[in-house]
Coordinates of C-alpha atoms in Angstrom, one line a residue:
X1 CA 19.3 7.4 -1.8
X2 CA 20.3 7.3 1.9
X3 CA 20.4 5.3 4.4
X4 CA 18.8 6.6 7.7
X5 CA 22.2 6.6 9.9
X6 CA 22.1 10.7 10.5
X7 CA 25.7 11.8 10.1
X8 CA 25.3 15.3 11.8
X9 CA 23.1 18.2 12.9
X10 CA 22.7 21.1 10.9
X11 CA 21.0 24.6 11.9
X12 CA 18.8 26.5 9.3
X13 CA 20.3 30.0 9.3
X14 CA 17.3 31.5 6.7
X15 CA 14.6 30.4 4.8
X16 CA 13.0 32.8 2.4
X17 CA 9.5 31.7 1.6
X18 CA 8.0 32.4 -2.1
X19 CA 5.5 31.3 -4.8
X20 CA 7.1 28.4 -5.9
X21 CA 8.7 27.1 -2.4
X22 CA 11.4 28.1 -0.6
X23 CA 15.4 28.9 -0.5
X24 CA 16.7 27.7 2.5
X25 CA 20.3 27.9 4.1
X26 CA 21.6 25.6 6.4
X27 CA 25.2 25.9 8.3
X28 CA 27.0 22.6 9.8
X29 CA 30.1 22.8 11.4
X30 CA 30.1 18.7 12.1
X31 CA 29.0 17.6 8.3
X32 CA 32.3 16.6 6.1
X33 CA 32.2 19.3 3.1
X34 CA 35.3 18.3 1.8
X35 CA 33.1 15.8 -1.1
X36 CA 30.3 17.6 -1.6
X37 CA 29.6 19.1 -4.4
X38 CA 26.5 21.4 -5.9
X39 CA 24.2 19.3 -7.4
X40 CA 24.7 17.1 -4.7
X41 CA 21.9 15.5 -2.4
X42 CA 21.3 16.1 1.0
X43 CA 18.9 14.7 3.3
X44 CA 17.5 17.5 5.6
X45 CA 15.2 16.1 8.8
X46 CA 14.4 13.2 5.8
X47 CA 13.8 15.3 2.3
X48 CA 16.3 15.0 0.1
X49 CA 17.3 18.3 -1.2
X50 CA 19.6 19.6 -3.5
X51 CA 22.6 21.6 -3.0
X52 CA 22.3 25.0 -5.7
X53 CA 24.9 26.9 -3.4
X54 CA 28.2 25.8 -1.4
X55 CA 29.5 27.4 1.5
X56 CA 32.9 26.3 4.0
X57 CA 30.8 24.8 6.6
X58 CA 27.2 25.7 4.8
X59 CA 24.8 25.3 1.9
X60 CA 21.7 26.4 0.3
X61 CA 18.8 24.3 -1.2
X62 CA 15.7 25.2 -2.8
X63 CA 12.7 23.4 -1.6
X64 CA 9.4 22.7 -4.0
X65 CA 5.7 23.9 -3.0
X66 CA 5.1 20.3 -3.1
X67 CA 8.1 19.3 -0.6
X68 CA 7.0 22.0 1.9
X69 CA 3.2 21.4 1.9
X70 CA 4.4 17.5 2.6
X71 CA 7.1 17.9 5.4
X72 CA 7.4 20.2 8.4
X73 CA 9.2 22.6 6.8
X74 CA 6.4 24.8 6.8
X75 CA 6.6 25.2 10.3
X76 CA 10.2 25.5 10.6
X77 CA 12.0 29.1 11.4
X78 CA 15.2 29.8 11.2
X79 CA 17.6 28.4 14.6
X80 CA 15.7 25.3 13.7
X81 CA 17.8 21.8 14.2
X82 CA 17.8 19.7 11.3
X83 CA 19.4 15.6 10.9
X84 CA 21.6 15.5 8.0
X85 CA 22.6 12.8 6.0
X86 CA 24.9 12.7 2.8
X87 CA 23.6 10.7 -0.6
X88 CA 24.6 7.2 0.2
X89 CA 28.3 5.9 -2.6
X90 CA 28.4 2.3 -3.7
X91 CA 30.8 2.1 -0.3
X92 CA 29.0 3.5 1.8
X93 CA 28.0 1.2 5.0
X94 CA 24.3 0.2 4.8
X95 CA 23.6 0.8 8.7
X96 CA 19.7 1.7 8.3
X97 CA 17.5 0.6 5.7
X98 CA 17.1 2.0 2.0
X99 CA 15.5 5.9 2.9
X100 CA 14.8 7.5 -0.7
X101 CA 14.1 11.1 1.2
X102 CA 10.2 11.2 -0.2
X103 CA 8.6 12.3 2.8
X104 CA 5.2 10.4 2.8
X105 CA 3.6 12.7 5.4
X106 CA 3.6 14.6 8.9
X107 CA 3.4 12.6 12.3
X108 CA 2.8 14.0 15.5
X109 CA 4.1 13.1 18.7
X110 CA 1.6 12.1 21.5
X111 CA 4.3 11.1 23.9
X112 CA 7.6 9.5 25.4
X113 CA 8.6 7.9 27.9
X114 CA 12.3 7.2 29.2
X115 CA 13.2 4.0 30.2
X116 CA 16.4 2.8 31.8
X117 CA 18.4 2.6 28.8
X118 CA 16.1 4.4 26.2
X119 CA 13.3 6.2 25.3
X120 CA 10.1 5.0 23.9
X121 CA 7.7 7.4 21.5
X122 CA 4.8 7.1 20.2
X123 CA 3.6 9.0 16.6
X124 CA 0.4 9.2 15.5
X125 CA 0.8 9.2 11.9
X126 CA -1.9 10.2 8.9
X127 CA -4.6 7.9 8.4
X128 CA -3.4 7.6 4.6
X129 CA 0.1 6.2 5.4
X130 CA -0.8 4.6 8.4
X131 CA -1.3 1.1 6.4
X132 CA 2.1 0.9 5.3
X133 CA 3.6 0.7 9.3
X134 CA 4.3 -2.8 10.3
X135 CA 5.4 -4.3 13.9
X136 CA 9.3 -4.4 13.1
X137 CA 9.5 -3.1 10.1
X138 CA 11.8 0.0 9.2
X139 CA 10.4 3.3 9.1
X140 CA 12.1 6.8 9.1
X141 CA 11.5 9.7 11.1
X142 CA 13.0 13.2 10.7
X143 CA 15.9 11.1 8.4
X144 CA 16.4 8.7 11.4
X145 CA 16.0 4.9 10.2
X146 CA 14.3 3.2 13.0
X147 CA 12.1 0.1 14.0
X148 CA 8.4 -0.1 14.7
X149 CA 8.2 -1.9 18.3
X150 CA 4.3 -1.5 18.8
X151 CA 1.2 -0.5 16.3
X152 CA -2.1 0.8 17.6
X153 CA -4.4 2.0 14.7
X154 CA -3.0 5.1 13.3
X155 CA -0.6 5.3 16.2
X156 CA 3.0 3.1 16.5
X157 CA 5.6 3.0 19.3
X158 CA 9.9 3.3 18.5
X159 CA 12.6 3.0 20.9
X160 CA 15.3 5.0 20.8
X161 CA 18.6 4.0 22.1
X162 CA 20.9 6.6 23.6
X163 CA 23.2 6.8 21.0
X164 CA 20.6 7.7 18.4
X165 CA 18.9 9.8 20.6
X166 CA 21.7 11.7 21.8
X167 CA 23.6 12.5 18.2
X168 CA 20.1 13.4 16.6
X169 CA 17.2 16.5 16.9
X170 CA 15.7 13.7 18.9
X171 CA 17.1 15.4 21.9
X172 CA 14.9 18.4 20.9
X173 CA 12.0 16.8 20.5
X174 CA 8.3 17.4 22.6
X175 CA 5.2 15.9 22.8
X176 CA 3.1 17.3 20.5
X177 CA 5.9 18.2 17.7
X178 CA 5.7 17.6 14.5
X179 CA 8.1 15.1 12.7
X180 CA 8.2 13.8 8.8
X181 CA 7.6 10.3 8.3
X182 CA 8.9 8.1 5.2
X183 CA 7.4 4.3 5.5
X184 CA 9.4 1.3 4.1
X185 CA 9.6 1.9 0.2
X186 CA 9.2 -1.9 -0.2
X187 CA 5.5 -1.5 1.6
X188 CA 4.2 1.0 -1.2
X189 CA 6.0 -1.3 -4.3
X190 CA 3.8 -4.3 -2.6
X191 CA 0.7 -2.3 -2.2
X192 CA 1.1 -1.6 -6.1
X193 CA 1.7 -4.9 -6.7
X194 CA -1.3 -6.4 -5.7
X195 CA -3.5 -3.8 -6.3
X196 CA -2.4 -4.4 -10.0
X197 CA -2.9 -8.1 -10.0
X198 CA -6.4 -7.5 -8.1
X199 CA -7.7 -6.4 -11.8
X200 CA -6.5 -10.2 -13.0
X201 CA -7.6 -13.1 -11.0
X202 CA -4.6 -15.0 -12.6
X203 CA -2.1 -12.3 -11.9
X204 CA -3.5 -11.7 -8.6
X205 CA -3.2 -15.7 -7.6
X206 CA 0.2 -15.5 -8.8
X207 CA 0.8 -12.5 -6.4
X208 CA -0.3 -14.1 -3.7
X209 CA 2.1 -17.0 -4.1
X210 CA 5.1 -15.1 -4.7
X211 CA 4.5 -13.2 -1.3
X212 CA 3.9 -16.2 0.7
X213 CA 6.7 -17.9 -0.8
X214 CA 9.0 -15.2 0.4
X215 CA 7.5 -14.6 4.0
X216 CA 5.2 -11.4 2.9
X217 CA 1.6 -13.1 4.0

């Protein structure tokens, strides 16, 4: 798991496409290699991948069918700018929210917008995921743990402060790129949860209750 806080930028150097997925190598001068290890995970622009080969300053992954036909990675070439982020350790400090690297689909950005001290964006994001995006709560985008400020049917609005913007791909970013979204793994456990107790009136009354109790509804 990881935690959203991107710990440095990484550049993909190849990426050989096949049948099965892709191999893809990625060189970062700025990521501490010293405790990494292969077998290791990695989370590249948000998809946790798997280190197979280990370089000084660089490492190789493979990446599933099913990862790239999820994530942007099908449009990425090589010179590309990717967030990194090492698997989180029981000490690591948890600065973002819990970010499990399962990209849940591809947003699009429709625009920005740079205030005095930041700069808004908003992301249209698939119809399909769009359910789970909630005023304030925690989403990630491209591995970066950030807040929802602003919904508007499929569309929602972050803020980016400067630090976050300026140590991430975020300084790369357009209108009209594309960018990997992961919603709040707690808003898919609840969706399960109560579409389970809808096929028990009981269970589904006890539901209810436990999510008011706790602030849910």
């Amino acid at each position: 798991m990881f935690t959203g806080i991107v710990q440095a930028l990484g550049t993909i150097t190849s990426i050989s496409f096949n049948g099965k997925g892709a191999e893809i190598s990625i060189e970062s001068k700025d990521l501490d290699f010293s405790d990494v290890a292969i077998g290791d995970s990695i989370a590249c622009n948000g998809v946790c991948l798997t280190v197979v080969k280990l370089g000084k300053n660089s490492f190789v992954a493979d990446v599933s069918h099913e990862t790239i036909e999820c994530t942007i990675f099908k449009y990425l070439n090589p010179g590309a700018t990717l967030n990194l982020e090492k698997a989180l350790t029981p000490t690591t400090h948890m600065g973002g929210h819990i970010v499990q690297g399962h990209v849940d689909g591809v947003g699009t950005i429709s625009s920005m917008s740079r205030t005095d001290n930041a700069v808004d964006i908003w992301i249209n994001a698939p119809e399909d995921i769009s359910r789970y995006i909630a005023i304030k709560g925690s989403i990630t985008i491209n591995g970066i743990s950030l807040t929802v400020n602003e919904v508007k049917g499929d569309a929602f609005r972050l803020t980016l402060i400067p630090h976050t913007h300026d140590i991430t791909n975020a300084t790369m970013w357009n209108v009209g790129d594309r960018v990997n979204i992961e919603v709040d793994v707690l808003a898919r456990y609840l969706e399960r949860l109560l579409n389970h107790g809808h096929n028990n009136k009981k269970k589904s009354t006890m539901t209810a209750s436990f999510l008011m109790e706790n602030g849910f509804m």
